[in-house]
Amino acid sequence: MNLIQTRGPAGSPIPVELRFAAVRERTEALAAPLSAEDQCIQSMPDASPAKWHRAHTTWFFETFLLIPHLSGYRRFDERFGFLFNSYYEAAGPRHARPRRGMLTRPSADEVTAYRAHVDAGMAALLRDPPPEALVLIELGLQHEEQHQELLLTDILHALSQNPLLPAYDADWREPRAATGAAAWLDLPEGVARIGHAGTGFGFDNESPRHNTWIPACRIADRLVTNADWLGFMADAAYRTPTLWMSDGWAACAAEGWEAPMYWQRRDGDWAQYTPAGLRPVDPAAPVRHVSWYEAEAFARWSGKRLPTEAEWEVAAALPGFHDAAGVGWQWTASAYLPYPGFRPWEGAVGEYNGKFMINQMILRGGSLATPPGHTRPSYRNFFPPGARWQFSGLRLAEDAA
């Protein structure tokens, strides 16, 4: 699939009006293979319909930029604020998240018209944007890129529920990743600085940059593979409670886990549902669609551990650290907590990250579904420990001898 480039060569910036158009067009390109029926489906409460993602990202620009900053702007539809607000309490009431799949109306075509209406308003605003709006414009673009990834992961889950196992993109190919036995990168004991360095965009949860203590340890230069995971499965790890955290074992038993999400037996061999449909499991490819519970159990089974997010960020700057992004998100041992001195942004957008700093675990890196150039070493992704529908994998770490 040919997708719109949203950044210049090597991540260099492009004019804001061109970047805005590129990001918005990329969302539409991702939705283009989907029928109107595909766009309406919600396969679980944690996922959202593709149509909703398209409308919600549009609502963001309308609510936080056009209404307060573009004189004479008229809402496309007064009712859309209720339908397409996600979790912004300060922006008013909203339709219940688990019932987004009930929104057969407005139609996908009406959402397309909504996007065009807001894009026209943004084009007018971008001709002479007020200085105070520039940060919000960039936040809106970063926000839409996050929803581009969610659109892909959510529709993959939805299509996987179809007995026909249809392909989202028949031409999809496994991304290139480092192969062969893992090597180990040494991290010396000492104080390191982590967090957003202040150059370019960063979310509020990446700041402030601060000192942290790194114990002497080693981290794998590459990701755990499907072949590694097959060994874990062959050793009956999914039936060995001593490898698991209590909550993880309860989830494993309750949900009947025996392999990563989207794996299934076909004629005695394992196959995996992918964006291209069902394919044989590639032993050399990095394992994906595993929860934090599974990742932590695998690390314990291996006699290793998961790296902390600080160790991961420091190691990502080392030569030989492979697949930091573009292949799979990487679970860490760190809970999603505020950095020392953290302050959320002011206003409704302050609800973006800070209020979720509970019952979540940190992932680092970026996946094959993440827009190119969207992440950086300080980027903090977070999901509940039982989440499996993201392209989530792991790399291992261990304490120095």
Coordinates of C-alpha atoms in Angstrom, one line a residue:
M1 CA 0.0 0.0 0.0
N2 CA 1.4 3.4 -1.0
L3 CA 0.9 5.8 1.9
I4 CA 1.2 9.6 2.1
Q5 CA 4.5 10.9 3.5
T6 CA 3.9 13.2 6.5
R7 CA 7.5 14.3 7.0
G8 CA 10.4 15.4 4.7
P9 CA 13.5 13.4 4.0
A10 CA 15.1 11.9 7.2
G11 CA 12.3 13.3 9.3
S12 CA 13.0 16.9 8.3
P13 CA 10.0 19.3 8.9
I14 CA 7.7 20.4 6.1
P15 CA 5.4 23.4 6.1
V16 CA 2.6 23.0 8.5
E17 CA -0.1 23.3 5.9
L18 CA 1.5 20.6 3.8
R19 CA 2.0 18.4 6.8
F20 CA -1.6 18.9 7.9
A21 CA -2.8 17.8 4.4
A22 CA -0.4 14.8 4.4
V23 CA -1.5 13.5 7.8
R24 CA -5.2 13.9 6.9
E25 CA -4.7 12.2 3.5
R26 CA -2.9 9.3 5.1
T27 CA -5.8 8.6 7.4
E28 CA -8.0 8.4 4.3
A29 CA -5.5 6.2 2.6
L30 CA -5.6 3.8 5.5
A31 CA -9.4 3.7 5.5
A32 CA -9.6 3.3 1.7
P33 CA -9.5 -0.5 1.6
L34 CA -12.5 -0.7 4.0
S35 CA -16.1 -0.9 3.0
A36 CA -18.8 1.1 4.8
E37 CA -19.6 -2.1 6.7
D38 CA -16.0 -2.6 7.7
Q39 CA -15.8 1.0 9.0
C40 CA -18.8 0.6 11.3
I41 CA -17.8 -2.5 13.2
Q42 CA -16.5 -2.5 16.8
S43 CA -15.2 -5.9 17.7
M44 CA -14.5 -5.3 21.4
P45 CA -14.9 -2.4 23.9
D46 CA -11.2 -1.5 23.7
A47 CA -11.3 -1.0 19.9
S48 CA -13.2 1.7 17.9
P49 CA -14.7 1.6 14.4
A50 CA -12.6 3.0 11.6
K51 CA -15.4 5.5 10.9
W52 CA -15.2 6.7 14.5
H53 CA -11.4 7.2 14.3
R54 CA -11.9 9.3 11.2
A55 CA -14.6 11.4 12.8
H56 CA -12.9 11.8 16.3
T57 CA -9.6 13.1 14.8
T58 CA -11.7 15.6 12.9
W59 CA -13.7 16.6 16.0
F60 CA -10.3 17.3 17.7
F61 CA -9.4 20.0 15.1
E62 CA -12.9 21.4 15.1
T63 CA -13.2 21.6 18.9
F64 CA -9.8 22.8 20.0
L65 CA -8.8 24.9 17.0
L66 CA -11.6 26.0 14.7
I67 CA -14.2 26.9 17.2
P68 CA -11.9 29.0 19.4
H69 CA -9.6 30.4 16.7
L70 CA -11.3 30.8 13.4
S71 CA -13.7 33.7 13.3
G72 CA -17.1 32.9 11.7
Y73 CA -16.5 29.1 11.8
R74 CA -19.8 27.1 11.9
R75 CA -19.9 23.5 13.2
F76 CA -20.6 20.9 10.6
D77 CA -23.2 19.3 13.0
E78 CA -23.9 20.3 16.6
R79 CA -24.6 16.6 17.5
F80 CA -21.1 15.4 16.5
G81 CA -19.5 16.8 19.7
F82 CA -21.4 14.2 21.7
L83 CA -20.8 11.4 19.3
F84 CA -17.1 11.8 18.7
N85 CA -15.6 13.1 22.0
S86 CA -13.5 10.4 23.4
Y87 CA -12.7 11.1 27.1
Y88 CA -12.3 14.8 27.4
E89 CA -14.5 15.6 30.4
A90 CA -13.9 19.4 30.0
A91 CA -15.3 19.2 26.4
G92 CA -18.6 17.8 27.5
P93 CA -20.6 14.5 27.6
R94 CA -20.0 11.8 25.1
H95 CA -21.4 8.6 23.7
A96 CA -20.3 5.5 25.6
R97 CA -17.1 4.0 24.3
P98 CA -18.2 0.4 24.2
R99 CA -21.2 1.4 22.1
R100 CA -19.4 3.2 19.3
G101 CA -20.1 0.3 17.0
M102 CA -23.8 1.2 17.3
L103 CA -23.3 4.4 15.4
T104 CA -24.4 3.2 12.0
R105 CA -25.3 6.8 11.4
P106 CA -23.8 9.2 10.5
S107 CA -22.7 7.2 7.5
A108 CA -19.1 6.8 6.3
D109 CA -19.9 9.3 3.5
E110 CA -21.2 11.8 6.0
V111 CA -18.0 11.4 8.0
T112 CA -16.1 12.1 4.7
A113 CA -18.1 15.3 4.3
Y114 CA -17.4 16.2 7.9
R115 CA -13.6 15.8 7.3
A116 CA -13.8 17.9 4.2
H117 CA -15.7 20.7 6.0
V118 CA -13.1 20.8 8.9
D119 CA -10.2 20.5 6.4
A120 CA -11.5 23.6 4.6
G121 CA -11.8 25.5 7.9
M122 CA -8.2 24.4 8.9
A123 CA -6.9 25.5 5.5
A124 CA -8.3 29.0 6.2
L125 CA -6.8 29.0 9.7
L126 CA -3.4 27.8 8.5
R127 CA -3.1 30.7 6.1
D128 CA -2.4 32.9 9.2
P129 CA -2.5 30.8 12.3
P130 CA -2.4 32.6 15.7
P131 CA 0.9 31.8 17.5
E132 CA -1.0 30.2 20.4
A133 CA -2.6 27.7 18.0
L134 CA 0.6 26.3 16.6
V135 CA 1.2 23.9 19.5
L136 CA -2.3 22.7 19.3
I137 CA -2.1 22.1 15.6
E138 CA 1.0 19.9 16.1
L139 CA -0.7 18.1 18.9
G140 CA -3.7 17.5 16.7
L141 CA -1.5 16.0 14.0
Q142 CA 0.4 13.8 16.5
H143 CA -3.0 12.7 17.9
E144 CA -4.2 11.8 14.4
E145 CA -1.1 9.7 13.8
Q146 CA -1.8 7.8 17.0
H147 CA -5.3 7.1 15.7
Q148 CA -3.9 6.0 12.4
E149 CA -2.1 3.2 14.2
L150 CA -5.3 2.4 16.3
L151 CA -7.3 2.3 13.1
L152 CA -5.0 -0.5 11.8
T153 CA -4.9 -2.5 15.0
D154 CA -8.6 -2.2 15.6
I155 CA -9.6 -3.2 12.1
L156 CA -7.2 -6.1 12.2
H157 CA -9.0 -7.3 15.3
A158 CA -12.4 -6.8 13.7
L159 CA -11.4 -8.7 10.5
S160 CA -9.9 -11.5 12.5
Q161 CA -13.4 -12.3 13.9
N162 CA -14.7 -13.0 10.4
P163 CA -14.6 -16.7 9.6
L164 CA -13.4 -15.8 6.1
L165 CA -10.3 -14.2 7.6
P166 CA -10.2 -11.5 4.9
A167 CA -7.0 -9.5 4.2
Y168 CA -6.9 -5.9 5.0
D169 CA -4.0 -5.5 2.5
A170 CA -3.1 -8.5 0.4
D171 CA 0.3 -6.9 -0.5
W172 CA 1.4 -6.5 3.1
R173 CA 4.8 -7.9 3.9
E174 CA 6.5 -8.7 7.2
P175 CA 8.9 -5.8 8.0
R176 CA 12.6 -6.5 8.0
A177 CA 14.1 -7.2 11.4
A178 CA 17.4 -8.3 12.7
T179 CA 17.8 -12.1 12.5
G180 CA 20.0 -14.7 14.1
A181 CA 21.0 -15.2 17.7
A182 CA 20.7 -12.2 20.0
A183 CA 23.9 -10.4 21.2
W184 CA 24.0 -8.5 24.5
L185 CA 24.7 -4.8 24.9
D186 CA 26.3 -3.7 28.2
L187 CA 24.9 -0.8 30.2
P188 CA 27.4 0.4 32.8
E189 CA 26.1 1.4 36.3
G190 CA 25.6 5.1 36.7
V191 CA 23.3 8.1 36.4
A192 CA 21.7 8.7 33.0
R193 CA 19.3 11.4 31.8
I194 CA 16.1 10.3 30.2
G195 CA 13.0 12.0 28.9
H196 CA 12.3 14.4 26.1
A197 CA 15.4 16.5 25.3
G198 CA 13.3 19.6 24.3
T199 CA 14.0 19.6 20.6
G200 CA 10.9 19.1 18.4
F201 CA 7.6 17.8 19.6
G202 CA 7.2 15.7 22.7
F203 CA 4.1 14.7 24.7
D204 CA 3.8 16.0 28.2
N205 CA 4.3 12.5 29.7
E206 CA 7.8 12.5 28.2
S207 CA 8.9 15.4 30.4
P208 CA 10.6 16.7 32.4
R209 CA 14.0 15.3 31.4
H210 CA 15.6 14.0 34.6
N211 CA 18.4 11.9 36.1
T212 CA 17.8 8.3 36.8
W213 CA 20.0 5.5 38.1
I214 CA 20.9 2.6 35.8
P215 CA 22.2 -0.5 37.4
A216 CA 24.9 -2.5 35.6
C217 CA 23.0 -4.7 33.2
R218 CA 22.8 -6.1 29.7
I219 CA 20.0 -5.8 27.1
A220 CA 19.4 -7.9 24.0
D221 CA 20.3 -6.2 20.7
R222 CA 17.1 -7.6 19.0
L223 CA 13.6 -8.7 19.7
V224 CA 12.4 -12.1 20.8
T225 CA 11.3 -14.2 17.8
N226 CA 8.5 -16.6 17.0
A227 CA 11.0 -19.4 17.2
D228 CA 11.9 -18.4 20.7
W229 CA 8.2 -18.3 21.5
L230 CA 7.5 -21.7 20.1
G231 CA 10.1 -23.0 22.5
F232 CA 8.3 -21.3 25.4
M233 CA 5.0 -23.0 24.2
A234 CA 6.6 -26.4 23.7
D235 CA 7.8 -26.3 27.3
A236 CA 4.1 -26.0 28.4
A237 CA 4.7 -22.5 29.7
Y238 CA 1.0 -21.6 29.1
R239 CA 0.2 -24.3 31.6
T240 CA 2.8 -23.6 34.2
P241 CA 1.5 -21.2 36.9
T242 CA 4.8 -20.6 38.6
L243 CA 6.0 -18.6 35.6
W244 CA 3.2 -16.1 35.8
M245 CA 2.1 -13.1 37.9
S246 CA -1.1 -14.0 39.7
D247 CA -3.2 -11.6 37.6
G248 CA -1.5 -12.9 34.4
W249 CA -2.2 -16.5 35.3
A250 CA -5.8 -15.6 36.0
A251 CA -6.1 -13.9 32.6
C252 CA -4.4 -16.8 30.8
A253 CA -6.7 -19.3 32.4
A254 CA -9.9 -17.2 31.9
E255 CA -9.2 -16.4 28.3
G256 CA -7.7 -19.8 27.3
W257 CA -4.4 -18.4 26.1
E258 CA -2.1 -21.0 24.5
A259 CA -0.2 -18.9 22.0
P260 CA 0.1 -15.2 20.9
M261 CA -3.1 -13.5 19.7
Y262 CA -4.0 -14.3 16.1
W263 CA -2.2 -17.6 16.1
Q264 CA -4.2 -20.7 15.3
R265 CA -3.5 -24.4 14.4
R266 CA -3.9 -25.3 10.7
D267 CA -3.1 -28.9 9.7
G268 CA -0.9 -29.4 12.7
D269 CA 1.2 -26.2 12.1
W270 CA 0.8 -22.7 13.6
A271 CA -0.5 -19.9 11.3
Q272 CA -0.9 -16.3 12.2
Y273 CA -3.6 -13.8 11.1
T274 CA -1.9 -10.8 9.6
P275 CA -2.9 -7.7 7.6
A276 CA -2.5 -9.9 4.6
G277 CA -4.8 -12.6 6.0
L278 CA -3.7 -16.0 7.4
R279 CA -0.1 -16.9 6.9
P280 CA 2.3 -19.5 8.3
V281 CA 4.1 -18.4 11.4
D282 CA 7.6 -17.2 10.4
P283 CA 10.0 -18.5 13.0
A284 CA 12.6 -15.8 12.3
A285 CA 10.1 -12.9 12.6
P286 CA 9.7 -11.1 16.0
V287 CA 6.9 -12.3 18.1
R288 CA 4.0 -9.9 18.3
H289 CA 0.5 -9.6 19.8
V290 CA 1.6 -10.8 23.3
S291 CA 0.5 -9.1 26.5
W292 CA 2.7 -7.8 29.3
Y293 CA 1.7 -10.9 31.3
E294 CA 3.0 -13.2 28.6
A295 CA 6.2 -11.1 28.0
E296 CA 7.0 -11.1 31.7
A297 CA 6.4 -14.9 31.9
F298 CA 8.6 -15.5 28.9
A299 CA 11.4 -13.5 30.4
R300 CA 11.1 -15.5 33.7
W301 CA 11.1 -18.7 31.7
S302 CA 14.2 -17.5 29.9
G303 CA 16.0 -16.8 33.1
K304 CA 16.1 -13.1 32.1
R305 CA 13.8 -10.1 32.8
L306 CA 12.2 -7.2 30.9
P307 CA 14.2 -4.0 30.7
T308 CA 13.0 -1.0 32.5
E309 CA 11.9 1.9 30.3
A310 CA 15.0 3.9 31.5
E311 CA 17.3 1.0 30.5
W312 CA 15.5 0.7 27.1
E313 CA 15.9 4.4 26.4
V314 CA 19.6 4.5 27.3
A315 CA 20.3 1.3 25.3
A316 CA 18.5 2.6 22.3
A317 CA 21.3 5.1 21.8
L318 CA 23.9 2.3 21.6
P319 CA 25.4 1.1 18.4
G320 CA 24.0 -2.3 17.5
F321 CA 20.6 -1.7 19.1
H322 CA 18.3 -3.2 16.4
D323 CA 14.6 -2.6 15.7
A324 CA 14.0 0.2 18.0
A325 CA 11.0 1.1 15.9
G326 CA 9.0 -0.1 12.9
V327 CA 8.6 -3.7 13.9
G328 CA 6.9 -4.1 17.2
W329 CA 6.2 -2.2 20.4
Q330 CA 8.4 -3.6 23.3
W331 CA 7.0 -4.2 26.7
T332 CA 9.1 -2.9 29.6
A333 CA 9.1 -3.7 33.3
S334 CA 8.0 -0.2 34.1
A335 CA 4.6 0.9 35.2
Y336 CA 3.2 4.0 33.6
L337 CA 3.9 6.7 36.2
P338 CA 4.7 10.4 36.1
Y339 CA 8.3 11.5 35.9
P340 CA 9.5 13.6 38.8
G341 CA 8.1 17.1 38.4
F342 CA 5.5 16.1 35.8
R343 CA 2.9 18.7 35.0
P344 CA 0.1 18.0 32.5
W345 CA -0.7 20.6 29.9
E346 CA -3.2 23.2 30.8
G347 CA -6.8 23.1 29.6
A348 CA -8.8 20.1 28.3
V349 CA -5.8 18.7 26.5
G350 CA -4.3 18.2 29.9
E351 CA -6.5 15.1 30.0
Y352 CA -4.5 13.6 27.1
N353 CA -2.0 11.5 29.1
G354 CA -1.8 12.2 32.8
K355 CA -5.1 10.8 34.0
F356 CA -4.2 7.4 32.6
M357 CA -1.1 7.0 34.9
I358 CA -2.7 4.0 36.7
N359 CA -2.9 0.3 36.0
Q360 CA -0.9 0.6 32.8
M361 CA 2.5 -0.7 31.7
I362 CA 5.0 1.1 29.4
L363 CA 5.9 0.0 25.9
R364 CA 8.8 1.5 24.0
G365 CA 9.8 1.8 20.4
G366 CA 7.2 1.6 17.7
S367 CA 5.5 -1.0 15.5
L368 CA 4.9 -1.7 11.9
A369 CA 1.6 0.1 12.3
T370 CA 3.2 3.3 13.8
P371 CA 3.5 6.1 11.2
P372 CA 7.1 6.5 10.2
G373 CA 8.8 9.3 12.2
H374 CA 6.1 9.5 14.8
T375 CA 8.1 8.2 17.7
R376 CA 11.4 9.0 19.3
P377 CA 13.6 7.3 22.0
S378 CA 11.7 9.2 24.8
Y379 CA 8.2 8.2 23.5
R380 CA 6.1 6.5 26.2
N381 CA 3.3 4.2 24.9
F382 CA 1.1 2.5 27.5
F383 CA -1.5 -0.2 27.7
P384 CA -3.1 -2.4 30.4
P385 CA -0.9 -5.5 31.1
G386 CA -3.5 -7.8 29.5
A387 CA -3.7 -6.0 26.1
R388 CA -2.7 -8.2 23.1
W389 CA -4.3 -6.6 20.0
Q390 CA -1.5 -4.2 19.5
F391 CA 1.7 -5.2 17.6
S392 CA 3.4 -5.7 20.9
G393 CA 6.5 -7.9 21.5
L394 CA 9.6 -7.7 23.7
R395 CA 13.4 -7.8 24.1
L396 CA 15.1 -9.3 27.1
A397 CA 17.5 -7.8 29.7
E398 CA 19.5 -9.2 32.6
D399 CA 21.4 -7.9 35.5
A400 CA 25.2 -7.9 35.2
A401 CA 27.0 -10.8 36.8

